PDB file of C-alpha atoms in Angstrom:
ATOM      1  CA  MET A 694      16.637  81.733  91.636  1.00  0.00           C
ATOM      2  CA  GLN A 695      17.095  82.991  88.095  1.00  0.00           C
ATOM      3  CA  ILE A 696      19.568  82.267  85.379  1.00  0.00           C
ATOM      4  CA  ASN A 697      20.806  84.426  82.531  1.00  0.00           C
ATOM      5  CA  TYR A 698      22.718  82.968  79.654  1.00  0.00           C
ATOM      6  CA  LYS A 699      24.921  83.907  76.764  1.00  0.00           C
ATOM      7  CA  ILE A 700      26.529  81.920  74.023  1.00  0.00           C
ATOM      8  CA  ILE A 701      30.090  82.467  72.818  1.00  0.00           C
ATOM      9  CA  ASN A 702      31.492  80.073  70.195  1.00  0.00           C
ATOM     10  CA  LYS A 703      29.352  77.047  71.096  1.00  0.00           C
ATOM     11  CA  ASN A 704      30.006  77.646  74.809  1.00  0.00           C
ATOM     12  CA  LEU A 705      26.865  78.025  76.898  1.00  0.00           C
ATOM     13  CA  ILE A 706      27.556  80.460  79.728  1.00  0.00           C
ATOM     14  CA  ILE A 707      25.066  80.273  82.588  1.00  0.00           C
ATOM     15  CA  ASP A 708      24.962  83.058  85.133  1.00  0.00           C
ATOM     16  CA  PHE A 709      23.270  81.985  88.381  1.00  0.00           C
ATOM     17  CA  ASN A 710      21.404  84.570  90.449  1.00  0.00           C
ATOM     18  CA  GLY A 711      20.184  83.397  93.854  1.00  0.00           C
ATOM     19  CA  GLU A 712      20.382  80.189  95.832  1.00  0.00           C
ATOM     20  CA  LEU A 713      20.893  76.673  94.500  1.00  0.00           C
ATOM     21  CA  ASP A 714      19.261  73.953  96.615  1.00  0.00           C
ATOM     22  CA  HIS A 715      16.982  70.960  96.047  1.00  0.00           C
ATOM     23  CA  HIS A 716      13.983  73.272  95.580  1.00  0.00           C
ATOM     24  CA  THR A 717      15.549  75.375  92.825  1.00  0.00           C
ATOM     25  CA  ALA A 718      17.797  72.730  91.201  1.00  0.00           C
ATOM     26  CA  SER A 719      15.157  70.835  89.201  1.00  0.00           C
ATOM     27  CA  ASP A 720      13.930  73.917  87.360  1.00  0.00           C
ATOM     28  CA  ILE A 721      17.467  75.167  86.673  1.00  0.00           C
ATOM     29  CA  ARG A 722      18.497  71.720  85.418  1.00  0.00           C
ATOM     30  CA  LYS A 723      15.613  71.727  82.938  1.00  0.00           C
ATOM     31  CA  GLN A 724      16.397  75.217  81.657  1.00  0.00           C
ATOM     32  CA  VAL A 725      20.124  74.502  81.209  1.00  0.00           C
ATOM     33  CA  ASP A 726      19.512  71.176  79.434  1.00  0.00           C
ATOM     34  CA  GLU A 727      16.977  72.743  77.077  1.00  0.00           C
ATOM     35  CA  LEU A 728      19.329  75.577  76.125  1.00  0.00           C
ATOM     36  CA  TYR A 729      22.228  73.178  75.636  1.00  0.00           C
ATOM     37  CA  SER A 730      20.401  70.742  73.372  1.00  0.00           C
ATOM     38  CA  GLU A 731      18.170  73.173  71.453  1.00  0.00           C
ATOM     39  CA  LYS A 732      21.039  75.394  70.462  1.00  0.00           C
ATOM     40  CA  MET A 733      23.355  72.413  69.770  1.00  0.00           C
ATOM     41  CA  LEU A 734      26.153  73.700  71.998  1.00  0.00           C
ATOM     42  CA  HIS A 735      29.427  72.066  73.032  1.00  0.00           C
ATOM     43  CA  ASN A 736      30.718  73.262  76.423  1.00  0.00           C
ATOM     44  CA  ILE A 737      29.014  74.694  79.519  1.00  0.00           C
ATOM     45  CA  ILE A 738      30.572  77.430  81.668  1.00  0.00           C
ATOM     46  CA  LEU A 739      28.789  77.999  84.985  1.00  0.00           C
ATOM     47  CA  ASP A 740      29.294  81.498  86.390  1.00  0.00           C
ATOM     48  CA  LEU A 741      28.906  81.347  90.196  1.00  0.00           C
ATOM     49  CA  ASP A 742      29.580  85.033  90.906  1.00  0.00           C
ATOM     50  CA  ASN A 743      25.996  85.836  91.962  1.00  0.00           C
ATOM     51  CA  LEU A 744      25.266  82.472  93.538  1.00  0.00           C
ATOM     52  CA  ASN A 745      24.603  83.256  97.202  1.00  0.00           C
ATOM     53  CA  PHE A 746      24.167  79.706  98.468  1.00  0.00           C
ATOM     54  CA  MET A 747      24.766  76.177  97.265  1.00  0.00           C
ATOM     55  CA  ASP A 748      24.348  72.828  99.022  1.00  0.00           C
ATOM     56  CA  SER A 749      24.972  69.296  97.728  1.00  0.00           C
ATOM     57  CA  SER A 750      22.040  69.654  95.308  1.00  0.00           C
ATOM     58  CA  GLY A 751      24.338  71.991  93.375  1.00  0.00           C
ATOM     59  CA  ILE A 752      27.011  69.286  93.291  1.00  0.00           C
ATOM     60  CA  GLY A 753      24.380  66.901  91.879  1.00  0.00           C
ATOM     61  CA  LEU A 754      23.465  69.469  89.254  1.00  0.00           C
ATOM     62  CA  ILE A 755      27.089  69.997  88.171  1.00  0.00           C
ATOM     63  CA  MET A 756      27.722  66.210  88.087  1.00  0.00           C
ATOM     64  CA  GLY A 757      24.620  65.716  85.946  1.00  0.00           C
ATOM     65  CA  ARG A 758      25.637  68.405  83.451  1.00  0.00           C
ATOM     66  CA  TYR A 759      29.147  66.921  83.332  1.00  0.00           C
ATOM     67  CA  LYS A 760      27.658  63.560  82.288  1.00  0.00           C
ATOM     68  CA  THR A 761      25.495  65.060  79.543  1.00  0.00           C
ATOM     69  CA  VAL A 762      28.197  67.347  78.174  1.00  0.00           C
ATOM     70  CA  SER A 763      30.983  64.751  78.199  1.00  0.00           C
ATOM     71  CA  GLN A 764      28.781  62.295  76.271  1.00  0.00           C
ATOM     72  CA  ASN A 765      28.717  65.025  73.637  1.00  0.00           C
ATOM     73  CA  GLY A 766      32.516  65.439  73.747  1.00  0.00           C
ATOM     74  CA  GLY A 767      32.318  68.768  75.587  1.00  0.00           C
ATOM     75  CA  LYS A 768      33.535  70.120  78.924  1.00  0.00           C
ATOM     76  CA  VAL A 769      31.957  71.770  81.964  1.00  0.00           C
ATOM     77  CA  CYS A 770      33.829  74.410  83.914  1.00  0.00           C
ATOM     78  CA  LEU A 771      33.091  76.865  86.707  1.00  0.00           C
ATOM     79  CA  ILE A 772      34.069  80.515  87.089  1.00  0.00           C
ATOM     80  CA  ASN A 773      33.951  83.116  89.875  1.00  0.00           C
ATOM     81  CA  ALA A 774      33.441  80.651  92.748  1.00  0.00           C
ATOM     82  CA  ASN A 775      33.708  82.433  96.118  1.00  0.00           C
ATOM     83  CA  ASN A 776      35.410  80.859  99.151  1.00  0.00           C
ATOM     84  CA  ARG A 777      32.212  79.421 100.620  1.00  0.00           C
ATOM     85  CA  ILE A 778      31.274  77.711  97.379  1.00  0.00           C
ATOM     86  CA  GLN A 779      34.869  76.551  96.836  1.00  0.00           C
ATOM     87  CA  LYS A 780      34.652  74.800 100.214  1.00  0.00           C
ATOM     88  CA  ILE A 781      31.774  72.522  99.198  1.00  0.00           C
ATOM     89  CA  LEU A 782      33.243  72.024  95.716  1.00  0.00           C
ATOM     90  CA  LYS A 783      36.553  70.884  97.219  1.00  0.00           C
ATOM     91  CA  MET A 784      35.046  68.499  99.738  1.00  0.00           C
ATOM     92  CA  SER A 785      32.786  66.904  97.133  1.00  0.00           C
ATOM     93  CA  GLY A 786      35.727  65.831  94.970  1.00  0.00           C
ATOM     94  CA  ILE A 787      34.035  67.256  91.873  1.00  0.00           C
ATOM     95  CA  LEU A 788      37.090  69.397  91.105  1.00  0.00           C
ATOM     96  CA  LYS A 789      38.789  66.227  89.844  1.00  0.00           C
ATOM     97  CA  ILE A 790      36.498  66.287  86.821  1.00  0.00           C
ATOM     98  CA  VAL A 791      35.399  69.922  86.555  1.00  0.00           C
ATOM     99  CA  HIS A 792      37.862  72.816  86.312  1.00  0.00           C
ATOM    100  CA  VAL A 793      37.486  76.161  88.103  1.00  0.00           C
ATOM    101  CA  TYR A 794      38.768  79.300  86.367  1.00  0.00           C
ATOM    102  CA  ASP A 795      39.012  82.771  87.861  1.00  0.00           C
ATOM    103  CA  ASN A 796      36.980  84.500  85.176  1.00  0.00           C
ATOM    104  CA  LEU A 797      35.242  84.093  81.841  1.00  0.00           C
ATOM    105  CA  ASN A 798      38.208  85.064  79.668  1.00  0.00           C
ATOM    106  CA  GLU A 799      40.439  82.513  81.345  1.00  0.00           C
ATOM    107  CA  ALA A 800      37.733  79.854  80.907  1.00  0.00           C
ATOM    108  CA  LEU A 801      37.214  80.687  77.222  1.00  0.00           C
ATOM    109  CA  ASP A 802      40.975  80.529  76.589  1.00  0.00           C
ATOM    110  CA  ASN A 803      41.395  77.160  78.286  1.00  0.00           C
ATOM    111  CA  ILE A 804      38.213  75.129  77.831  1.00  0.00           C
TER     112      ILE A 804
ATOM    113  CA  MET B  86      24.450  82.405 127.006  1.00  0.00           C
ATOM    114  CA  GLN B  87      21.466  80.093 126.988  1.00  0.00           C
ATOM    115  CA  ASN B  88      18.595  80.212 124.520  1.00  0.00           C
ATOM    116  CA  ASN B  89      16.423  77.934 122.434  1.00  0.00           C
ATOM    117  CA  MET B  90      13.817  77.926 119.675  1.00  0.00           C
ATOM    118  CA  LYS B  91      11.512  75.484 117.938  1.00  0.00           C
ATOM    119  CA  LEU B  92      10.238  75.572 114.402  1.00  0.00           C
ATOM    120  CA  VAL B  93       7.721  73.209 112.796  1.00  0.00           C
ATOM    121  CA  ILE B  94       7.311  73.280 109.028  1.00  0.00           C
ATOM    122  CA  PRO B  95       5.585  71.097 106.434  1.00  0.00           C
ATOM    123  CA  SER B  96       7.984  69.136 104.246  1.00  0.00           C
ATOM    124  CA  LYS B  97       7.657  71.408 101.224  1.00  0.00           C
ATOM    125  CA  SER B  98      10.818  72.084  99.276  1.00  0.00           C
ATOM    126  CA  GLN B  99      10.302  75.860  99.349  1.00  0.00           C
ATOM    127  CA  ASN B 100      10.779  75.619 103.144  1.00  0.00           C
ATOM    128  CA  GLU B 101      14.408  74.494 102.706  1.00  0.00           C
ATOM    129  CA  ALA B 102      15.529  78.110 102.269  1.00  0.00           C
ATOM    130  CA  PHE B 103      13.217  79.296 105.067  1.00  0.00           C
ATOM    131  CA  ALA B 104      14.558  76.716 107.544  1.00  0.00           C
ATOM    132  CA  ARG B 105      18.228  77.481 106.918  1.00  0.00           C
ATOM    133  CA  VAL B 106      17.656  81.241 107.149  1.00  0.00           C
ATOM    134  CA  VAL B 107      15.743  80.911 110.444  1.00  0.00           C
ATOM    135  CA  VAL B 108      18.458  78.737 111.998  1.00  0.00           C
ATOM    136  CA  ALA B 109      21.170  81.107 110.741  1.00  0.00           C
ATOM    137  CA  SER B 110      19.311  84.098 112.236  1.00  0.00           C
ATOM    138  CA  PHE B 111      19.047  82.295 115.564  1.00  0.00           C
ATOM    139  CA  ALA B 112      22.763  81.406 115.425  1.00  0.00           C
ATOM    140  CA  SER B 113      23.712  85.006 114.681  1.00  0.00           C
ATOM    141  CA  GLN B 114      23.452  85.869 118.400  1.00  0.00           C
ATOM    142  CA  LEU B 115      26.652  83.844 118.845  1.00  0.00           C
ATOM    143  CA  ASP B 116      28.438  86.428 116.709  1.00  0.00           C
ATOM    144  CA  PRO B 117      29.559  83.916 114.084  1.00  0.00           C
ATOM    145  CA  THR B 118      31.796  84.629 111.108  1.00  0.00           C
ATOM    146  CA  ILE B 119      30.187  84.660 107.659  1.00  0.00           C
ATOM    147  CA  GLU B 120      31.856  81.339 106.988  1.00  0.00           C
ATOM    148  CA  GLU B 121      30.489  79.730 110.177  1.00  0.00           C
ATOM    149  CA  LEU B 122      26.985  80.931 109.280  1.00  0.00           C
ATOM    150  CA  ALA B 123      27.325  79.514 105.768  1.00  0.00           C
ATOM    151  CA  ASP B 124      28.369  76.165 107.298  1.00  0.00           C
ATOM    152  CA  VAL B 125      25.252  76.085 109.495  1.00  0.00           C
ATOM    153  CA  LYS B 126      22.971  77.051 106.602  1.00  0.00           C
ATOM    154  CA  THR B 127      24.416  74.337 104.395  1.00  0.00           C
ATOM    155  CA  ALA B 128      24.130  71.614 107.055  1.00  0.00           C
ATOM    156  CA  VAL B 129      20.494  72.558 107.833  1.00  0.00           C
ATOM    157  CA  SER B 130      19.652  72.597 104.141  1.00  0.00           C
ATOM    158  CA  GLU B 131      21.038  69.061 103.753  1.00  0.00           C
ATOM    159  CA  ALA B 132      19.129  67.687 106.747  1.00  0.00           C
ATOM    160  CA  VAL B 133      15.803  69.277 105.751  1.00  0.00           C
ATOM    161  CA  THR B 134      16.235  68.129 102.134  1.00  0.00           C
ATOM    162  CA  ASN B 135      16.864  64.566 103.361  1.00  0.00           C
ATOM    163  CA  SER B 136      13.597  64.622 105.321  1.00  0.00           C
ATOM    164  CA  ILE B 137      11.662  65.918 102.308  1.00  0.00           C
ATOM    165  CA  ILE B 138      13.091  63.584  99.666  1.00  0.00           C
ATOM    166  CA  HIS B 139      13.910  60.433 101.617  1.00  0.00           C
ATOM    167  CA  GLY B 140      11.880  60.632 104.849  1.00  0.00           C
ATOM    168  CA  TYR B 141       8.556  61.714 103.386  1.00  0.00           C
ATOM    169  CA  GLU B 142       9.347  60.876  99.742  1.00  0.00           C
ATOM    170  CA  ASN B 143       7.730  64.144  98.690  1.00  0.00           C
ATOM    171  CA  LYS B 144       4.512  63.527 100.629  1.00  0.00           C
ATOM    172  CA  ILE B 145       3.708  66.226 103.162  1.00  0.00           C
ATOM    173  CA  GLY B 146       4.614  65.638 106.799  1.00  0.00           C
ATOM    174  CA  GLU B 147       6.032  67.669 109.652  1.00  0.00           C
ATOM    175  CA  ILE B 148       9.674  68.580 110.101  1.00  0.00           C
ATOM    176  CA  LYS B 149      10.587  69.758 113.598  1.00  0.00           C
ATOM    177  CA  ILE B 150      13.682  71.869 114.077  1.00  0.00           C
ATOM    178  CA  GLU B 151      14.953  72.695 117.522  1.00  0.00           C
ATOM    179  CA  CYS B 152      17.987  74.860 118.236  1.00  0.00           C
ATOM    180  CA  ILE B 153      19.682  75.219 121.586  1.00  0.00           C
ATOM    181  CA  ILE B 154      22.450  77.619 122.452  1.00  0.00           C
ATOM    182  CA  GLU B 155      24.567  76.783 125.474  1.00  0.00           C
ATOM    183  CA  GLY B 156      27.589  78.962 125.985  1.00  0.00           C
ATOM    184  CA  ASN B 157      29.196  79.221 122.583  1.00  0.00           C
ATOM    185  CA  MET B 158      27.755  75.910 121.376  1.00  0.00           C
ATOM    186  CA  LEU B 159      24.838  75.599 118.956  1.00  0.00           C
ATOM    187  CA  LYS B 160      22.920  72.342 118.930  1.00  0.00           C
ATOM    188  CA  ILE B 161      20.478  71.705 116.070  1.00  0.00           C
ATOM    189  CA  VAL B 162      17.948  68.858 116.218  1.00  0.00           C
ATOM    190  CA  ILE B 163      15.995  68.039 113.055  1.00  0.00           C
ATOM    191  CA  LYS B 164      13.258  65.410 113.294  1.00  0.00           C
ATOM    192  CA  ASP B 165      10.788  63.917 110.864  1.00  0.00           C
ATOM    193  CA  ASN B 166       8.163  61.185 111.113  1.00  0.00           C
ATOM    194  CA  GLY B 167       9.009  59.756 107.725  1.00  0.00           C
ATOM    195  CA  LYS B 168       9.875  56.219 106.741  1.00  0.00           C
ATOM    196  CA  GLY B 169      13.383  56.321 108.216  1.00  0.00           C
ATOM    197  CA  ILE B 170      16.764  55.333 106.830  1.00  0.00           C
ATOM    198  CA  GLU B 171      17.193  51.590 106.380  1.00  0.00           C
ATOM    199  CA  ASP B 172      20.970  51.550 106.770  1.00  0.00           C
ATOM    200  CA  VAL B 173      22.374  54.682 108.413  1.00  0.00           C
ATOM    201  CA  ASP B 174      26.026  53.617 107.975  1.00  0.00           C
ATOM    202  CA  LYS B 175      25.506  53.144 104.260  1.00  0.00           C
ATOM    203  CA  ALA B 176      23.614  56.431 103.925  1.00  0.00           C
ATOM    204  CA  MET B 177      26.556  58.202 105.531  1.00  0.00           C
ATOM    205  CA  GLU B 178      29.045  56.933 102.955  1.00  0.00           C
ATOM    206  CA  PRO B 179      30.079  59.671 100.508  1.00  0.00           C
ATOM    207  CA  PHE B 180      28.336  59.413  97.108  1.00  0.00           C
ATOM    208  CA  TYR B 181      25.797  56.853  98.321  1.00  0.00           C
ATOM    209  CA  THR B 182      22.312  57.741  97.147  1.00  0.00           C
ATOM    210  CA  SER B 183      19.212  55.587  97.363  1.00  0.00           C
ATOM    211  CA  GLN B 184      17.692  57.480  94.444  1.00  0.00           C
ATOM    212  CA  PRO B 185      20.340  57.939  91.731  1.00  0.00           C
ATOM    213  CA  GLU B 186      17.670  58.829  89.157  1.00  0.00           C
ATOM    214  CA  LEU B 187      17.102  62.117  91.020  1.00  0.00           C
ATOM    215  CA  GLU B 188      20.632  63.315  90.205  1.00  0.00           C
ATOM    216  CA  ARG B 189      21.483  63.555  93.898  1.00  0.00           C
ATOM    217  CA  SER B 190      25.160  63.705  94.719  1.00  0.00           C
ATOM    218  CA  GLY B 191      24.951  61.447  97.785  1.00  0.00           C
ATOM    219  CA  MET B 192      26.955  63.998  99.759  1.00  0.00           C
ATOM    220  CA  GLY B 193      24.314  65.174 102.240  1.00  0.00           C
ATOM    221  CA  PHE B 194      25.654  63.498 105.392  1.00  0.00           C
ATOM    222  CA  THR B 195      29.267  64.141 104.367  1.00  0.00           C
ATOM    223  CA  VAL B 196      28.457  67.859 104.131  1.00  0.00           C
ATOM    224  CA  MET B 197      26.787  67.798 107.579  1.00  0.00           C
ATOM    225  CA  GLN B 198      29.798  65.985 109.051  1.00  0.00           C
ATOM    226  CA  THR B 199      32.300  68.357 107.472  1.00  0.00           C
ATOM    227  CA  PHE B 200      30.504  71.626 108.172  1.00  0.00           C
ATOM    228  CA  MET B 201      29.417  70.858 111.750  1.00  0.00           C
ATOM    229  CA  GLU B 202      31.520  69.488 114.593  1.00  0.00           C
ATOM    230  CA  ASN B 203      29.399  66.535 115.665  1.00  0.00           C
ATOM    231  CA  LEU B 204      26.692  64.629 113.857  1.00  0.00           C
ATOM    232  CA  PHE B 205      24.436  62.011 115.369  1.00  0.00           C
ATOM    233  CA  VAL B 206      21.768  60.171 113.372  1.00  0.00           C
ATOM    234  CA  GLU B 207      19.018  58.014 114.847  1.00  0.00           C
ATOM    235  CA  SER B 208      16.529  56.391 112.524  1.00  0.00           C
ATOM    236  CA  SER B 209      13.708  53.855 112.683  1.00  0.00           C
ATOM    237  CA  GLU B 210      10.612  53.020 110.633  1.00  0.00           C
ATOM    238  CA  THR B 211       8.805  55.889 112.297  1.00  0.00           C
ATOM    239  CA  GLY B 212      11.248  58.638 111.518  1.00  0.00           C
ATOM    240  CA  THR B 213      14.692  60.127 111.635  1.00  0.00           C
ATOM    241  CA  LYS B 214      16.375  62.407 114.139  1.00  0.00           C
ATOM    242  CA  ILE B 215      19.548  64.287 113.305  1.00  0.00           C
ATOM    243  CA  VAL B 216      21.516  66.089 116.005  1.00  0.00           C
ATOM    244  CA  MET B 217      24.350  68.391 114.971  1.00  0.00           C
ATOM    245  CA  THR B 218      26.511  70.658 117.095  1.00  0.00           C
ATOM    246  CA  LYS B 219      28.914  73.437 116.315  1.00  0.00           C
ATOM    247  CA  GLU B 220      31.080  75.510 118.571  1.00  0.00           C
ATOM    248  CA  PHE B 221      31.576  79.141 117.658  1.00  0.00           C
ATOM    249  CA  LYS B 222      35.058  80.401 118.265  1.00  0.00           C
ATOM    250  CA  ASN B 223      34.916  84.172 118.637  1.00  0.00           C
ATOM    251  CA  THR B 224      31.896  84.686 120.777  1.00  0.00           C
ATOM    252  CA  SER B 225      31.082  86.475 123.976  1.00  0.00           C
ATOM    253  CA  THR B 226      29.488  84.112 126.479  1.00  0.00           C
ATOM    254  CA  GLU B 227      27.864  86.882 128.498  1.00  0.00           C
ATOM    255  CA  GLU B 228      24.092  86.929 128.948  1.00  0.00           C
TER     256      GLU B 228
END
C-alpha cells in the first residue's frame, strides 16, 4: 500500500494505491496525520480510485481523520469510490458525516 | 460440487491479505461475481483481523481457516486459540469496540453479517470460532 499526495489551496489530497486493511492502516494513518499537521492544512480529500480493497479498518481510518480535521474546523471528503467500496461506506453509516464526490473538481468546488 | 481446504497461519497482520486472497481463490471455483468475491474477501479480512487484535492481542498464535464447498454454498470456519470474546452479543453490536484507542470502527461483525448470509460465533476463554456461509447464485453445480 502506497499513498501519493498533492496540496491544492490548503486541501490535502491523498491518493491511495493498494489495499487498506488493519495491516496497512496504521502506517497510512501516520503518514496522513504528519502531512496534515506539518503543512498546516485545512481539509482532507481521500481519492479512492486506485484502492483495490477496504475493510472496516478503512472506516476506522476515515472516522479518525474526520475527528482530527473537524477539531481544526476542516472537512473530510471522498472521491472516486467504486461500487464495492461504496457498499461498505454505506453500511457503516459514515456517509452521514463524510461526503462522497464523483471527482476531484467536484470536491474542490464543494468542500 | 464438493471440495474443501484448510489453511493454518500465524496471527501476523501481513497474513490478513494472504488469508482473504486464498479464500477468494478457493471460492472462485463457484464462478462468483466480482462483487460476491469482494464480499467474501472483506468478511474473511474482518474475522482474521479480530483474531489478531482481540483474540491474540498481537501475540503470535495460530489461526485456522477451513473452507467447504457443498453445491453452490461456501462455508468458511475461522478459529483461534486466543482469549475469546467476553460478551459476544455486545461485540456484535455496530460500533462497539473493546479498544477505542486503536481507532477501530467496531464494524467487524456487522460487515461479516452483511456480506455473508449466515454468521455464527462461538467463543470461550480458550478461543473463538466463527462460521460464515454464503450461497453463490450463478453457479454450475456439476462436478
